[in-house]
Coordinates of C-alpha atoms in Angstrom, one line a residue:
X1 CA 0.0 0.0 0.0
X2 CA 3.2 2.2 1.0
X3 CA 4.3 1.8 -2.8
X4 CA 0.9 2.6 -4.6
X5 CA 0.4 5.9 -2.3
X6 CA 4.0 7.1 -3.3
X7 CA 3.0 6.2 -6.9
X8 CA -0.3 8.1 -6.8
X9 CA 1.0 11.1 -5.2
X10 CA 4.1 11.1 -7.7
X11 CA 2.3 10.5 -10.6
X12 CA -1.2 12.1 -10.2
X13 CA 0.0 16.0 -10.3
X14 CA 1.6 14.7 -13.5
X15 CA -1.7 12.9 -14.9
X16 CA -3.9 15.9 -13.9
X17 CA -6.9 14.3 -15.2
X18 CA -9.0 18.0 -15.0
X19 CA -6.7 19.0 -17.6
X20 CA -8.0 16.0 -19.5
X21 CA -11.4 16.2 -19.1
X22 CA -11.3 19.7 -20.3
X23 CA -9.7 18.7 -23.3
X24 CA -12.2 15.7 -23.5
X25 CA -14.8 18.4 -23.4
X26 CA -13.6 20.5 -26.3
X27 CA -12.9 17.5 -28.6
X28 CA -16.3 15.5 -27.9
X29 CA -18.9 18.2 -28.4
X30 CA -20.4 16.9 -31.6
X31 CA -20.2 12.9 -30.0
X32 CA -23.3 11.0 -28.6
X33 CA -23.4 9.6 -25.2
X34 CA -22.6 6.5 -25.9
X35 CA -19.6 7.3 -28.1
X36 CA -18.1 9.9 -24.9
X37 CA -18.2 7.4 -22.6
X38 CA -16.7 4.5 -25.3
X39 CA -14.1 6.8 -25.4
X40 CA -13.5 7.4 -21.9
X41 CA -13.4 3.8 -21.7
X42 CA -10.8 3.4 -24.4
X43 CA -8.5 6.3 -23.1
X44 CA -8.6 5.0 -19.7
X45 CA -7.7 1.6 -21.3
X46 CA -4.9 3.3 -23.0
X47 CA -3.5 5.0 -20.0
X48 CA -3.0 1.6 -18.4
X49 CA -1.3 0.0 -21.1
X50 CA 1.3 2.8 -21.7
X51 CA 2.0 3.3 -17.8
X52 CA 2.4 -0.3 -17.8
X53 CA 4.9 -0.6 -21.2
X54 CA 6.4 2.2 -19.9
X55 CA 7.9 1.2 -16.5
X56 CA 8.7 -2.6 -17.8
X57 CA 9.6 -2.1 -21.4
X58 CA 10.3 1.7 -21.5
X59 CA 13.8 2.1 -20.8
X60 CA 14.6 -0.5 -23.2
X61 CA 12.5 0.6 -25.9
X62 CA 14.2 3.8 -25.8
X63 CA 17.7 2.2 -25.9
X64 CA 17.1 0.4 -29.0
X65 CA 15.6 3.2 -31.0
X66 CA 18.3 5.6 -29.3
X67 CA 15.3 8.3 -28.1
X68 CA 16.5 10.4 -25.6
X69 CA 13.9 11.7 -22.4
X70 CA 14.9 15.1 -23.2
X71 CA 13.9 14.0 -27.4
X72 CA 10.9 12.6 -25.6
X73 CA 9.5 16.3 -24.1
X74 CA 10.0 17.6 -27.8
X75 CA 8.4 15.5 -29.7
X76 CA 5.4 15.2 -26.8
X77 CA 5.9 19.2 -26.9
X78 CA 5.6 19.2 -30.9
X79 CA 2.1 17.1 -30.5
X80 CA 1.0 18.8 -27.6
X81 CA 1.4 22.2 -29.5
X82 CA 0.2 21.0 -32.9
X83 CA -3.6 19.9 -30.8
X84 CA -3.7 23.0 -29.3
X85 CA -3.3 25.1 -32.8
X86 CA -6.1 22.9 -34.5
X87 CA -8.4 23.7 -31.7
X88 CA -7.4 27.1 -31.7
X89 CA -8.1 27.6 -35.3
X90 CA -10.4 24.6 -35.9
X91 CA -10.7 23.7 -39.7
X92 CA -14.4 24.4 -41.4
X93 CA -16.0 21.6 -43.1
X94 CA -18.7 22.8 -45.7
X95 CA -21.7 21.0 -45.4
X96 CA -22.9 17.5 -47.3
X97 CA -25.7 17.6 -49.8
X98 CA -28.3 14.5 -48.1
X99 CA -28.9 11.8 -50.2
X100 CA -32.5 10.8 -51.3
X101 CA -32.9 8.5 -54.4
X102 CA -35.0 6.5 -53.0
X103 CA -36.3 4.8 -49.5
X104 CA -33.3 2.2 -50.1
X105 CA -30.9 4.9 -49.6
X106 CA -29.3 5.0 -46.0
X107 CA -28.0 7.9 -44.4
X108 CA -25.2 7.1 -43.2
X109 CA -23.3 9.0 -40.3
X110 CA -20.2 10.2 -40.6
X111 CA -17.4 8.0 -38.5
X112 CA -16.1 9.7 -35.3
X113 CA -12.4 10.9 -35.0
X114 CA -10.9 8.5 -31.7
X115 CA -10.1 10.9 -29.7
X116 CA -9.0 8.2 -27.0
X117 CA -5.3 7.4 -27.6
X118 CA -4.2 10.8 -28.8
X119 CA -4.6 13.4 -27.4
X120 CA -6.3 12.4 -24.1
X121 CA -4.3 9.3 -23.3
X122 CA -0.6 10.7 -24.8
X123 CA 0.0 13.5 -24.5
X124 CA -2.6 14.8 -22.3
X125 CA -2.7 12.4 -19.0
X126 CA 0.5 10.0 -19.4
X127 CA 2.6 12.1 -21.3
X128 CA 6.5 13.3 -21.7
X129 CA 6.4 14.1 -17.9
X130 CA 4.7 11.4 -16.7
X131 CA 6.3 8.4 -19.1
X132 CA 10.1 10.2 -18.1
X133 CA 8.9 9.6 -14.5
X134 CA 7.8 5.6 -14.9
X135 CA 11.2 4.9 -17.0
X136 CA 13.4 7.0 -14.4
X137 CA 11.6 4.9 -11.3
X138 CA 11.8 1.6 -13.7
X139 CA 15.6 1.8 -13.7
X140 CA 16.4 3.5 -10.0
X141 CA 13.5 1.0 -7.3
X142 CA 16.2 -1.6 -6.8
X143 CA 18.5 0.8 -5.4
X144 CA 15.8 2.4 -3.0
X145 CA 14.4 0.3 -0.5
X146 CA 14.2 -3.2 0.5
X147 CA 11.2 -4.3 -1.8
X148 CA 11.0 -7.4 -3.4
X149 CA 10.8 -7.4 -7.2
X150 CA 6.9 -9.4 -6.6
X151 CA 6.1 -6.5 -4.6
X152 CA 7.0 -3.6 -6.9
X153 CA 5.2 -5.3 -10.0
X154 CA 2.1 -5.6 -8.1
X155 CA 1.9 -2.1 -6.7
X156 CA 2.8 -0.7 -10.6
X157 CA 0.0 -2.6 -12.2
X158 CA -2.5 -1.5 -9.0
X159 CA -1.1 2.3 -9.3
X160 CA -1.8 1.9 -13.0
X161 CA -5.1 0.6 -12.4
X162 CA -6.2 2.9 -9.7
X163 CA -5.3 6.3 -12.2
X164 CA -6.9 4.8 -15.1
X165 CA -10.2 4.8 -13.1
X166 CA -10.0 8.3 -11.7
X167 CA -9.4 8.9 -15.4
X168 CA -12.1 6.9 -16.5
X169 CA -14.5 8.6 -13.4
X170 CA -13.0 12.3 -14.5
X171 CA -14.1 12.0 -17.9
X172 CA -17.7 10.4 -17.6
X173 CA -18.4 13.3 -15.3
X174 CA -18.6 15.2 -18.5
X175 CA -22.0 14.0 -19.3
X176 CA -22.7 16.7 -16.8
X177 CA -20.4 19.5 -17.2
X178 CA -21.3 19.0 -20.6
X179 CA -25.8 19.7 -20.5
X180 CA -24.9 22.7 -18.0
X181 CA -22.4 24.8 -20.6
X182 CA -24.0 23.9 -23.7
X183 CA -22.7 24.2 -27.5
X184 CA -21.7 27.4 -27.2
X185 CA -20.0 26.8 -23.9
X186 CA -18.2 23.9 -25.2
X187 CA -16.6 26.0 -28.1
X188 CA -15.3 28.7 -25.9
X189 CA -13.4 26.2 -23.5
X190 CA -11.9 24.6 -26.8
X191 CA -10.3 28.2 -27.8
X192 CA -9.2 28.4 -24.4
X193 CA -7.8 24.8 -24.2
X194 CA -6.8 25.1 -27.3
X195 CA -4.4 28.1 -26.1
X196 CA -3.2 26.5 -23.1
X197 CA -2.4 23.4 -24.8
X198 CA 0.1 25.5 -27.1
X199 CA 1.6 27.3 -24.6
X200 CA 2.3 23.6 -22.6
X201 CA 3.4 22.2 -25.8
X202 CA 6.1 24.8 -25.9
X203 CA 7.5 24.7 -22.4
X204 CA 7.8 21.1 -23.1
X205 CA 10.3 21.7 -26.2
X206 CA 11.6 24.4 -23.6
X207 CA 12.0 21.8 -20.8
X208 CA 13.8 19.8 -23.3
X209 CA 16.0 21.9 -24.6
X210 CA 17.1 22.7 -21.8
X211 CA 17.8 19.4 -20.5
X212 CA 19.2 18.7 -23.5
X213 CA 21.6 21.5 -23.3
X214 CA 22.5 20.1 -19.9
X215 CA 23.6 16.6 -20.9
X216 CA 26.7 17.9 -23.5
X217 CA 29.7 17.6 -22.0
X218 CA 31.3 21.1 -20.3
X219 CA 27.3 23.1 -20.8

């Protein structure tokens, strides 16, 4: 229990599933209630696996494609900033003619963008931050502590478990944010999502720069 509370704490300020929801929010406006909460499902499905892949197989993932954690924040920086200028500035889709040749003819609805994996599983809740922090504690447990390997795989999987369900409870509680601000509600907190998402985008290139800056030799 010791482990998973140090994992929680450690790892939830990094998660920050409000920032997620709010993103969930401004992406899912045109879904139906059944498609929210399939996604909800999905991206708290997603969370677990890449918390998971991260602490066991991170590390040497990273090895053998040579990425680097600071190359991690940029590229999570690059995505990050890239979601937040597409809601800032959202593309407009002219409207489709209906069909109507006859009663054979089916309307047929337009597929859904996922919206589970990216953004609201990477980069939004387990992103550069969060994956550098489950790689870091991957390779340093063994020297902290007397735990037993048994014990430290356990209380990863439960930690993993336990955020992907206050995700997965964060972002069906939109249902309800969702009636009480409306469409036009909904729109505004995508501009202003949209912003804040560019602005953490580039203080993760920032943060990464500078750490890269910090790992030449002599800097």
């Amino acid at each position: 229990m010791h482990l998973i509370g140090l994992g929680l704490v450690l790892l939830i300020p990094l998660t920050n599933p409000l920032t997620s929801v709010a993103l969930f929010l401004s992406l899912s406006g045109d879904m139906s209630r059944e498609e929210r909460h399939n996604q909800a499902m999905m991206a708290s499905f997603y969370v677990f696996l890449i918390l998971v892949i991260s602490f066991f197989c991170g590390e040497l993932v990273m090895r053998l494609f040579g990425i680097s954690i600071p190359g991690l924040r940029i590229a999570g920086g690059l995505i990050v900033a890239y979601i937040g200028f597409r809601m800032l500035f959202p593309p407009v889709h002219p409207p489709k003619p209906e069909k109507s040749e006859g009663e054979e003819t089916k309307v047929l609805k337009p597929t859904t963008q996922s919206i589970a994996f990216v953004p609201i599983a990477m980069p939004s809740t387990a992103g550069p931050g969060t994956i550098a922090m489950v790689i870091s504690a991957a390779s340093t447990w063994h020297q902290v502590g007397n735990y037993s390997e048994w014990m430290v795989y356990t209380a990863v999987v439960l930690t993993a478990v336990v955020l992907s369900l206050v995700l997965w409870g964060c972002l069906r509680s939109s249902d309800l944010i969702m009636k009480g601000v409306g469409k036009s509600g909904i729109e505004a907190i995508s501009r202003v999502m949209g912003f804040l998402l560019v602005c953490m985008g580039v203080q993760f290139m920032i943060n990464g720069v500078f750490e890269l800056i910090k790992t030449y030799p002599g800097a």
